[in-house]
């Protein structure tokens, strides 16, 4: 098999890529992310939780407002009055109001706690969005990987078909034996089997998008594939230099998880203040007005109003206040430790992502070289087979090394793109790429 033949195969492969991607409405990565941001279940759940936290602010703030109640009743009463038994209808109306005056900061701390809890939930929504973007991106690159593996498998089938034709011609000419033909048929059959497996691997990977997108697009999922040969894609890749220290600093600054736990600490501090305020009294005002009317029962014909200033101080609550304060302290300590652990986790995640990107870049250079050497080796093995200098085993080995080198390069390339997306995720900038 000469270089001209390999060039023809490359042209055919590239043409098939263009044709296969031109007859459908293609979705690129940005399209998929937009769909996920609108429909992803985890994002919707985190938003609903945030809405709950927002309403809890209103609930906490309502303590500053008066509580008003209205009671109305009508009753038939039988009463013995001055030796006489009287029955009559008694109609009554009562209006009650209670207004908090001062509770030594408990309500204020409760409101502030709700606000910080809401901030925590908003950071959680952003963190969920970033995670979803990365998951969609990772799955998208996995799909492109599987598609390129199909192209490698198709090229392998083409090579084996040419090898079978060549073996048949040599057998007819009496140059080679029947075993070469049988062996070539077996190789072609195995290549076709791998092509089938590659196609189903693609279908399986595409199904992962359904849960991430939060919407079953069914047969309307058409991914925009790279319409270039893998070696061209690798050669056109531009690499950036990264400083690990700067990346870690950026991650600690940008990651929403840091903001989430900082808000959680503030929530715990305010809850500690709420618990401490239970040791102190509450001052409020009660006002009431009652009007009860009866035509016959004079003792039930009443109109009265009252205003009372109340001081309520729970001196002893069965040690529940002490327990509440200890719980609040433990929650505060726990929140601080969670932040410390999150900082360590981010440092580790950024470092690992950075090293994975570096490894991918180095591997791409070696993988590209391997494809070049495997291509030359396959060409030489084919020429030696034609000249009768080797057997079919050497040619098969060369062909296997060629397809393996190309398949490996596909894996390395899309692993690089995934690792790069993971690096952007770990430093909290993946949403800025949209």
Short mmCIF file of C-alpha atoms in Angstrom, two decimals:
data_model
loop_
_atom_site.label_atom_id
_atom_site.label_comp_id
_atom_site.label_asym_id
_atom_site.label_seq_id
_atom_site.Cartn_x
_atom_site.Cartn_y
_atom_site.Cartn_z
CA UNK A 1 0.00 0.00 0.00
CA UNK A 2 1.71 3.20 -1.16
CA UNK A 3 1.48 6.81 0.03
CA UNK A 4 -0.81 7.73 -2.86
CA UNK A 5 -3.33 5.14 -1.73
CA UNK A 6 -3.23 6.41 1.84
CA UNK A 7 -3.78 9.94 0.59
CA UNK A 8 -6.85 8.78 -1.37
CA UNK A 9 -8.24 7.09 1.74
CA UNK A 10 -7.72 10.27 3.73
CA UNK A 11 -9.59 12.29 1.09
CA UNK A 12 -12.46 9.76 1.09
CA UNK A 13 -12.65 9.85 4.89
CA UNK A 14 -12.72 13.65 4.96
CA UNK A 15 -15.40 13.75 2.26
CA UNK A 16 -17.59 11.31 4.18
CA UNK A 17 -17.29 13.53 7.25
CA UNK A 18 -18.53 16.56 5.30
CA UNK A 19 -21.40 14.70 3.67
CA UNK A 20 -22.62 13.04 6.86
CA UNK A 21 -22.78 16.35 8.72
CA UNK A 22 -24.46 18.45 6.04
CA UNK A 23 -27.92 16.86 5.85
CA UNK A 24 -29.17 17.58 9.37
CA UNK A 25 -29.73 20.46 11.68
CA UNK A 26 -26.62 20.27 13.81
CA UNK A 27 -26.36 21.24 17.48
CA UNK A 28 -23.02 22.55 18.63
CA UNK A 29 -21.78 22.75 22.21
CA UNK A 30 -23.29 26.18 22.81
CA UNK A 31 -26.71 24.98 21.60
CA UNK A 32 -26.62 21.99 23.96
CA UNK A 33 -25.62 24.15 26.92
CA UNK A 34 -28.45 26.61 26.24
CA UNK A 35 -30.95 23.72 26.19
CA UNK A 36 -29.52 22.34 29.45
CA UNK A 37 -29.63 25.72 31.20
CA UNK A 38 -33.32 25.99 30.34
CA UNK A 39 -34.36 22.44 31.21
CA UNK A 40 -31.84 20.69 33.47
CA UNK A 41 -33.64 19.23 36.48
CA UNK A 42 -30.84 19.87 38.98
CA UNK A 43 -30.72 23.54 38.00
CA UNK A 44 -34.49 23.84 38.36
CA UNK A 45 -34.39 22.15 41.77
CA UNK A 46 -31.64 24.47 43.03
CA UNK A 47 -33.64 27.49 41.81
CA UNK A 48 -36.74 26.28 43.64
CA UNK A 49 -34.71 25.87 46.83
CA UNK A 50 -33.42 29.41 46.35
CA UNK A 51 -36.99 30.68 45.98
CA UNK A 52 -37.84 29.01 49.29
CA UNK A 53 -34.91 30.75 50.96
CA UNK A 54 -36.05 34.08 49.50
CA UNK A 55 -39.53 33.68 50.95
CA UNK A 56 -38.03 32.82 54.32
CA UNK A 57 -36.63 36.37 54.39
CA UNK A 58 -40.17 37.72 54.06
CA UNK A 59 -41.33 35.32 56.75
CA UNK A 60 -38.60 36.46 59.14
CA UNK A 61 -39.27 40.14 58.38
CA UNK A 62 -42.99 39.72 59.14
CA UNK A 63 -42.12 39.46 62.86
CA UNK A 64 -41.66 43.24 62.87
CA UNK A 65 -45.25 43.73 61.76
CA UNK A 66 -48.27 43.52 64.08
CA UNK A 67 -50.37 40.40 64.32
CA UNK A 68 -54.07 41.16 63.92
CA UNK A 69 -56.93 38.75 64.52
CA UNK A 70 -60.69 39.03 64.32
CA UNK A 71 -63.08 36.66 66.07
CA UNK A 72 -66.83 36.74 65.59
CA UNK A 73 -69.36 34.37 67.12
CA UNK A 74 -73.05 33.89 67.72
CA UNK A 75 -74.38 31.60 70.42
CA UNK A 76 -77.65 30.58 72.04
CA UNK A 77 -77.23 30.75 75.80
CA UNK A 78 -79.49 29.71 78.72
CA UNK A 79 -78.61 31.63 81.89
CA UNK A 80 -80.30 31.83 85.27
CA UNK A 81 -80.32 35.51 86.27
CA UNK A 82 -81.91 36.78 89.51
CA UNK A 83 -83.85 33.57 89.92
CA UNK A 84 -85.15 33.71 86.38
CA UNK A 85 -84.04 31.45 83.58
CA UNK A 86 -83.27 33.45 80.47
CA UNK A 87 -82.23 32.25 77.07
CA UNK A 88 -81.17 34.55 74.27
CA UNK A 89 -78.84 34.89 71.34
CA UNK A 90 -75.45 36.37 72.18
CA UNK A 91 -73.45 37.95 69.33
CA UNK A 92 -69.86 38.93 69.92
CA UNK A 93 -66.96 40.44 67.99
CA UNK A 94 -63.35 40.57 69.23
CA UNK A 95 -60.36 42.27 67.64
CA UNK A 96 -56.86 41.52 68.96
CA UNK A 97 -53.49 42.98 68.02
CA UNK A 98 -49.96 42.17 69.12
CA UNK A 99 -46.88 44.23 68.28
CA UNK A 100 -43.30 43.32 69.05
CA UNK A 101 -41.43 46.17 70.73
CA UNK A 102 -38.02 44.69 71.44
CA UNK A 103 -36.50 41.20 71.60
CA UNK A 104 -32.82 42.09 72.03
CA UNK A 105 -31.84 41.48 68.41
CA UNK A 106 -33.43 38.05 67.92
CA UNK A 107 -35.66 39.12 65.04
CA UNK A 108 -32.88 41.18 63.42
CA UNK A 109 -30.50 38.21 63.60
CA UNK A 110 -33.19 35.91 62.23
CA UNK A 111 -33.72 38.21 59.24
CA UNK A 112 -29.97 38.51 58.61
CA UNK A 113 -29.66 34.73 58.90
CA UNK A 114 -32.37 34.30 56.24
CA UNK A 115 -30.60 36.78 53.95
CA UNK A 116 -27.29 34.96 54.23
CA UNK A 117 -29.07 31.66 53.70
CA UNK A 118 -30.56 33.12 50.52
CA UNK A 119 -27.08 34.22 49.38
CA UNK A 120 -25.90 30.67 50.05
CA UNK A 121 -28.69 29.26 47.88
CA UNK A 122 -27.89 31.67 45.03
CA UNK A 123 -24.26 30.53 45.09
CA UNK A 124 -25.50 26.95 45.05
CA UNK A 125 -27.55 27.69 41.92
CA UNK A 126 -24.48 29.13 40.20
CA UNK A 127 -22.37 26.15 41.26
CA UNK A 128 -25.01 23.77 39.87
CA UNK A 129 -25.06 25.70 36.59
CA UNK A 130 -21.25 25.50 36.30
CA UNK A 131 -21.30 21.77 37.05
CA UNK A 132 -24.03 21.20 34.46
CA UNK A 133 -22.10 23.14 31.82
CA UNK A 134 -19.05 20.98 32.46
CA UNK A 135 -21.09 17.77 32.35
CA UNK A 136 -22.66 18.75 29.04
CA UNK A 137 -19.25 19.78 27.68
CA UNK A 138 -17.65 16.52 28.79
CA UNK A 139 -20.46 14.45 27.25
CA UNK A 140 -20.28 16.49 24.04
CA UNK A 141 -16.56 15.77 23.66
CA UNK A 142 -17.21 12.11 24.46
CA UNK A 143 -19.73 12.02 21.61
CA UNK A 144 -17.23 13.64 19.24
CA UNK A 145 -14.67 11.07 20.38
CA UNK A 146 -17.03 8.21 19.59
CA UNK A 147 -17.79 9.75 16.19
CA UNK A 148 -14.10 9.99 15.33
CA UNK A 149 -13.67 6.38 16.44
CA UNK A 150 -16.31 5.47 13.87
CA UNK A 151 -14.24 7.24 11.21
CA UNK A 152 -11.15 5.31 12.32
CA UNK A 153 -13.18 2.07 12.16
CA UNK A 154 -14.42 2.97 8.65
CA UNK A 155 -10.87 3.59 7.51
CA UNK A 156 -9.87 0.23 8.98
CA UNK A 157 -12.63 -1.44 6.95
CA UNK A 158 -11.42 0.34 3.81
CA UNK A 159 -7.86 -0.84 4.41
CA UNK A 160 -9.00 -4.42 4.99
CA UNK A 161 -11.17 -4.35 1.85
CA UNK A 162 -8.18 -3.22 -0.18
CA UNK A 163 -6.03 -5.85 1.50
CA UNK A 164 -8.61 -8.57 0.67
CA UNK A 165 -8.73 -7.48 -2.98
CA UNK A 166 -4.96 -7.51 -3.07
CA UNK A 167 -4.77 -10.98 -1.51
CA UNK A 168 -7.34 -12.28 -4.03
CA UNK A 169 -5.32 -10.92 -6.94
CA UNK A 170 -2.09 -12.42 -5.63
CA UNK A 171 -3.84 -15.77 -5.02
CA UNK A 172 -5.24 -15.82 -8.56
CA UNK A 173 -1.78 -15.01 -9.90
CA UNK A 174 -0.35 -17.86 -7.85
CA UNK A 175 1.92 -15.54 -5.91
CA UNK A 176 0.22 -16.05 -2.51
CA UNK A 177 -1.59 -18.95 -0.88
CA UNK A 178 -5.25 -19.35 0.04
CA UNK A 179 -4.51 -18.64 3.72
CA UNK A 180 -3.74 -15.02 2.88
CA UNK A 181 -7.22 -14.62 1.40
CA UNK A 182 -8.86 -16.30 4.38
CA UNK A 183 -6.83 -14.21 6.79
CA UNK A 184 -7.79 -11.01 4.94
CA UNK A 185 -11.46 -11.99 5.10
CA UNK A 186 -11.16 -12.57 8.83
CA UNK A 187 -9.49 -9.20 9.30
CA UNK A 188 -12.24 -7.49 7.29
CA UNK A 189 -14.95 -9.25 9.31
CA UNK A 190 -13.33 -8.14 12.58
CA UNK A 191 -13.05 -4.56 11.29
CA UNK A 192 -16.74 -4.54 10.38
CA UNK A 193 -17.58 -5.84 13.86
CA UNK A 194 -15.57 -3.02 15.44
CA UNK A 195 -17.36 -0.52 13.21
CA UNK A 196 -20.73 -1.79 14.43
CA UNK A 197 -19.55 -1.56 18.03
CA UNK A 198 -18.26 1.97 17.46
CA UNK A 199 -21.63 3.07 16.06
CA UNK A 200 -23.52 1.69 19.04
CA UNK A 201 -21.01 3.26 21.43
CA UNK A 202 -21.94 6.59 19.87
CA UNK A 203 -25.66 5.94 20.31
CA UNK A 204 -25.13 4.94 23.96
CA UNK A 205 -23.13 8.08 24.68
CA UNK A 206 -25.78 10.28 23.05
CA UNK A 207 -28.39 8.94 25.48
CA UNK A 208 -26.40 10.49 28.35
CA UNK A 209 -27.41 13.88 27.04
CA UNK A 210 -31.08 13.28 27.86
CA UNK A 211 -30.68 13.51 31.66
CA UNK A 212 -28.28 16.44 31.35
CA UNK A 213 -30.42 18.43 28.93
CA UNK A 214 -33.54 17.75 30.98
CA UNK A 215 -35.38 17.25 27.73
CA UNK A 216 -35.75 14.23 25.48
CA UNK A 217 -35.04 15.51 21.99
CA UNK A 218 -35.39 12.00 20.58
CA UNK A 219 -34.27 11.63 17.01
CA UNK A 220 -33.84 15.40 16.71
CA UNK A 221 -30.43 15.21 18.43
CA UNK A 222 -27.93 15.88 15.69
CA UNK A 223 -24.51 16.81 16.99
CA UNK A 224 -22.25 19.06 14.99
CA UNK A 225 -19.19 16.91 14.46
CA UNK A 226 -15.68 17.97 13.61
CA UNK A 227 -15.42 17.54 9.86
CA UNK A 228 -11.64 17.27 9.78
CA UNK A 229 -9.29 14.34 10.10
CA UNK A 230 -7.98 13.85 13.64
CA UNK A 231 -4.40 14.61 12.65
CA UNK A 232 -5.52 17.95 11.18
CA UNK A 233 -7.45 18.78 14.33
CA UNK A 234 -4.42 18.07 16.49
CA UNK A 235 -2.04 20.08 14.30
CA UNK A 236 -4.40 23.08 14.39
CA UNK A 237 -4.67 23.01 18.19
CA UNK A 238 -3.18 26.02 19.97
CA UNK A 239 -1.88 25.52 23.47
CA UNK A 240 -1.69 28.08 26.25
CA UNK A 241 0.82 28.37 29.04
CA UNK A 242 -0.71 28.26 32.51
CA UNK A 243 0.69 29.23 35.90
CA UNK A 244 -0.51 26.78 38.53
CA UNK A 245 -0.27 29.38 41.30
CA UNK A 246 -2.40 31.85 39.36
CA UNK A 247 -4.91 29.15 38.51
CA UNK A 248 -5.31 28.19 42.18
CA UNK A 249 -5.73 31.85 43.15
CA UNK A 250 -8.34 32.27 40.43
CA UNK A 251 -10.18 29.15 41.57
CA UNK A 252 -10.36 30.36 45.17
CA UNK A 253 -11.63 33.71 43.93
CA UNK A 254 -14.15 32.54 41.33
CA UNK A 255 -15.59 29.24 42.58
CA UNK A 256 -19.14 29.66 43.80
CA UNK A 257 -18.61 26.95 46.41
CA UNK A 258 -16.32 29.35 48.31
CA UNK A 259 -19.01 32.04 48.27
CA UNK A 260 -21.56 29.45 49.33
CA UNK A 261 -19.66 28.37 52.44
CA UNK A 262 -18.77 31.95 53.38
CA UNK A 263 -22.48 32.75 53.33
CA UNK A 264 -23.14 29.58 55.31
CA UNK A 265 -20.73 30.77 58.02
CA UNK A 266 -22.56 34.10 58.25
CA UNK A 267 -25.87 32.22 58.48
CA UNK A 268 -24.52 30.13 61.35
CA UNK A 269 -23.25 33.25 63.16
CA UNK A 270 -26.66 34.89 62.98
CA UNK A 271 -28.33 31.68 64.16
CA UNK A 272 -25.97 31.74 67.14
CA UNK A 273 -27.18 35.27 67.91
CA UNK A 274 -30.78 34.06 67.64
CA UNK A 275 -30.08 31.27 70.10
CA UNK A 276 -28.32 33.64 72.52
CA UNK A 277 -31.26 36.06 72.42
CA UNK A 278 -33.44 33.35 73.97
CA UNK A 279 -31.69 34.05 77.27
CA UNK A 280 -33.17 37.58 77.23
CA UNK A 281 -36.77 38.82 77.60
CA UNK A 282 -39.25 39.85 74.94
CA UNK A 283 -41.27 43.06 75.16
CA UNK A 284 -44.48 43.48 73.23
CA UNK A 285 -47.85 45.23 73.30
CA UNK A 286 -51.24 43.56 73.26
CA UNK A 287 -54.39 45.49 72.34
CA UNK A 288 -57.90 44.09 72.22
CA UNK A 289 -61.48 45.23 71.73
CA UNK A 290 -64.53 43.07 72.50
CA UNK A 291 -68.18 43.79 71.85
CA UNK A 292 -70.77 41.24 72.99
CA UNK A 293 -74.49 41.95 72.61
CA UNK A 294 -77.59 40.30 74.05
CA UNK A 295 -81.08 41.78 74.33
CA UNK A 296 -82.08 39.80 77.42
CA UNK A 297 -78.91 38.66 79.18
CA UNK A 298 -77.37 41.77 80.64
CA UNK A 299 -74.22 40.04 81.84
CA UNK A 300 -73.43 39.17 78.23
CA UNK A 301 -74.03 42.69 76.92
CA UNK A 302 -70.44 43.87 77.18
CA UNK A 303 -68.12 46.27 75.38
CA UNK A 304 -64.52 46.48 76.53
CA UNK A 305 -61.03 47.32 75.27
CA UNK A 306 -57.56 46.93 76.71
CA UNK A 307 -53.94 47.77 76.00
CA UNK A 308 -51.17 45.91 77.80
CA UNK A 309 -47.38 46.19 77.77
CA UNK A 310 -45.95 42.71 78.29
CA UNK A 311 -42.51 41.52 79.30
CA UNK A 312 -41.96 37.81 78.88
CA UNK A 313 -38.78 36.27 80.24
CA UNK A 314 -38.27 32.52 80.18
CA UNK A 315 -35.95 31.95 83.15
CA UNK A 316 -35.87 28.21 82.68
CA UNK A 317 -36.76 26.21 79.60
CA UNK A 318 -35.64 22.76 80.62
CA UNK A 319 -32.11 23.47 79.31
CA UNK A 320 -33.45 23.69 75.74
CA UNK A 321 -31.95 27.18 75.34
CA UNK A 322 -28.55 25.87 76.45
CA UNK A 323 -28.85 23.01 73.95
CA UNK A 324 -29.89 25.42 71.16
CA UNK A 325 -26.80 27.54 71.82
CA UNK A 326 -24.52 24.50 71.74
CA UNK A 327 -26.12 23.35 68.49
CA UNK A 328 -25.63 26.81 66.98
CA UNK A 329 -21.97 26.80 68.01
CA UNK A 330 -21.46 23.37 66.46
CA UNK A 331 -23.14 24.49 63.23
CA UNK A 332 -20.84 27.51 63.09
CA UNK A 333 -17.76 25.38 63.69
CA UNK A 334 -18.96 22.88 61.08
CA UNK A 335 -19.48 25.63 58.50
CA UNK A 336 -15.96 26.96 59.07
CA UNK A 337 -14.47 23.49 58.67
CA UNK A 338 -16.48 22.94 55.49
CA UNK A 339 -14.99 26.13 54.06
CA UNK A 340 -11.49 25.00 55.00
CA UNK A 341 -12.06 21.63 53.36
CA UNK A 342 -13.54 23.26 50.26
CA UNK A 343 -10.42 25.40 49.88
CA UNK A 344 -8.24 22.29 50.08
CA UNK A 345 -10.50 20.47 47.61
CA UNK A 346 -10.32 23.32 45.11
CA UNK A 347 -6.54 23.44 45.36
CA UNK A 348 -6.37 19.71 44.74
CA UNK A 349 -8.91 19.84 41.89
CA UNK A 350 -7.13 22.72 40.14
CA UNK A 351 -3.74 21.03 40.52
CA UNK A 352 -5.04 17.71 39.15
CA UNK A 353 -6.80 19.44 36.25
CA UNK A 354 -3.66 21.43 35.47
CA UNK A 355 -1.50 18.30 35.43
CA UNK A 356 -4.05 16.44 33.29
CA UNK A 357 -3.95 19.24 30.71
CA UNK A 358 -0.15 19.19 30.71
CA UNK A 359 -0.15 15.42 30.29
CA UNK A 360 -2.65 15.67 27.42
CA UNK A 361 -0.49 18.23 25.59
CA UNK A 362 2.61 16.06 25.90
CA UNK A 363 0.64 12.98 24.89
CA UNK A 364 -0.78 14.73 21.81
CA UNK A 365 2.71 15.43 20.51
CA UNK A 366 3.72 11.80 21.01
CA UNK A 367 0.41 10.54 19.62
CA UNK A 368 0.79 12.63 16.48
CA UNK A 369 4.30 11.28 16.00
CA UNK A 370 3.03 7.73 16.50
CA UNK A 371 0.43 8.17 13.74
CA UNK A 372 3.11 9.51 11.39
CA UNK A 373 5.45 6.59 12.14
CA UNK A 374 2.62 4.04 11.93
CA UNK A 375 1.59 5.46 8.55
CA UNK A 376 5.14 5.10 7.24
CA UNK A 377 5.41 1.63 8.75
CA UNK A 378 2.17 0.53 7.08
CA UNK A 379 3.33 1.85 3.71
CA UNK A 380 6.67 0.05 4.04
CA UNK A 381 5.01 -3.20 5.14
CA UNK A 382 2.67 -3.05 2.15
CA UNK A 383 5.57 -2.52 -0.24
CA UNK A 384 7.48 -5.41 1.34
CA UNK A 385 4.39 -7.63 1.04
CA UNK A 386 4.02 -6.76 -2.64
CA UNK A 387 7.70 -7.53 -3.20
CA UNK A 388 7.38 -10.88 -1.43
CA UNK A 389 9.77 -9.86 1.32
CA UNK A 390 7.33 -10.50 4.18
CA UNK A 391 4.16 -12.39 4.94
CA UNK A 392 0.64 -11.18 5.68
CA UNK A 393 1.26 -11.26 9.42
CA UNK A 394 3.72 -8.39 9.23
CA UNK A 395 1.31 -6.38 7.08
CA UNK A 396 -1.56 -7.10 9.50
CA UNK A 397 0.58 -6.03 12.42
CA UNK A 398 1.44 -2.78 10.66
CA UNK A 399 -2.20 -2.12 9.88
CA UNK A 400 -3.19 -2.85 13.48
CA UNK A 401 -0.51 -0.48 14.80
CA UNK A 402 -1.75 2.20 12.41
CA UNK A 403 -5.41 1.98 13.50
CA UNK A 404 -4.40 1.75 17.16
CA UNK A 405 -2.20 4.84 16.83
CA UNK A 406 -5.01 6.78 15.20
CA UNK A 407 -7.60 5.58 17.70
CA UNK A 408 -5.27 6.50 20.54
CA UNK A 409 -4.76 9.97 19.08
CA UNK A 410 -8.55 10.46 18.97
CA UNK A 411 -8.81 9.50 22.66
CA UNK A 412 -5.93 11.77 23.62
CA UNK A 413 -7.30 14.74 21.67
CA UNK A 414 -10.77 14.63 23.19
CA UNK A 415 -9.32 13.86 26.62
CA UNK A 416 -7.33 17.08 26.18
CA UNK A 417 -10.48 19.06 25.37
CA UNK A 418 -12.30 17.49 28.33
CA UNK A 419 -9.37 18.15 30.67
CA UNK A 420 -9.23 21.75 29.46
CA UNK A 421 -12.95 22.15 30.17
CA UNK A 422 -12.41 20.58 33.59
CA UNK A 423 -9.62 23.08 34.28
CA UNK A 424 -11.98 25.94 33.41
CA UNK A 425 -14.58 24.37 35.70
CA UNK A 426 -12.21 23.96 38.64
CA UNK A 427 -11.13 27.62 38.46
CA UNK A 428 -14.75 28.78 38.17
CA UNK A 429 -14.62 30.25 34.67
CA UNK A 430 -16.37 27.60 32.58
CA UNK A 431 -19.55 29.72 32.32
CA UNK A 432 -17.45 32.58 30.91
CA UNK A 433 -16.66 30.43 27.86
CA UNK A 434 -20.27 30.47 26.70
#
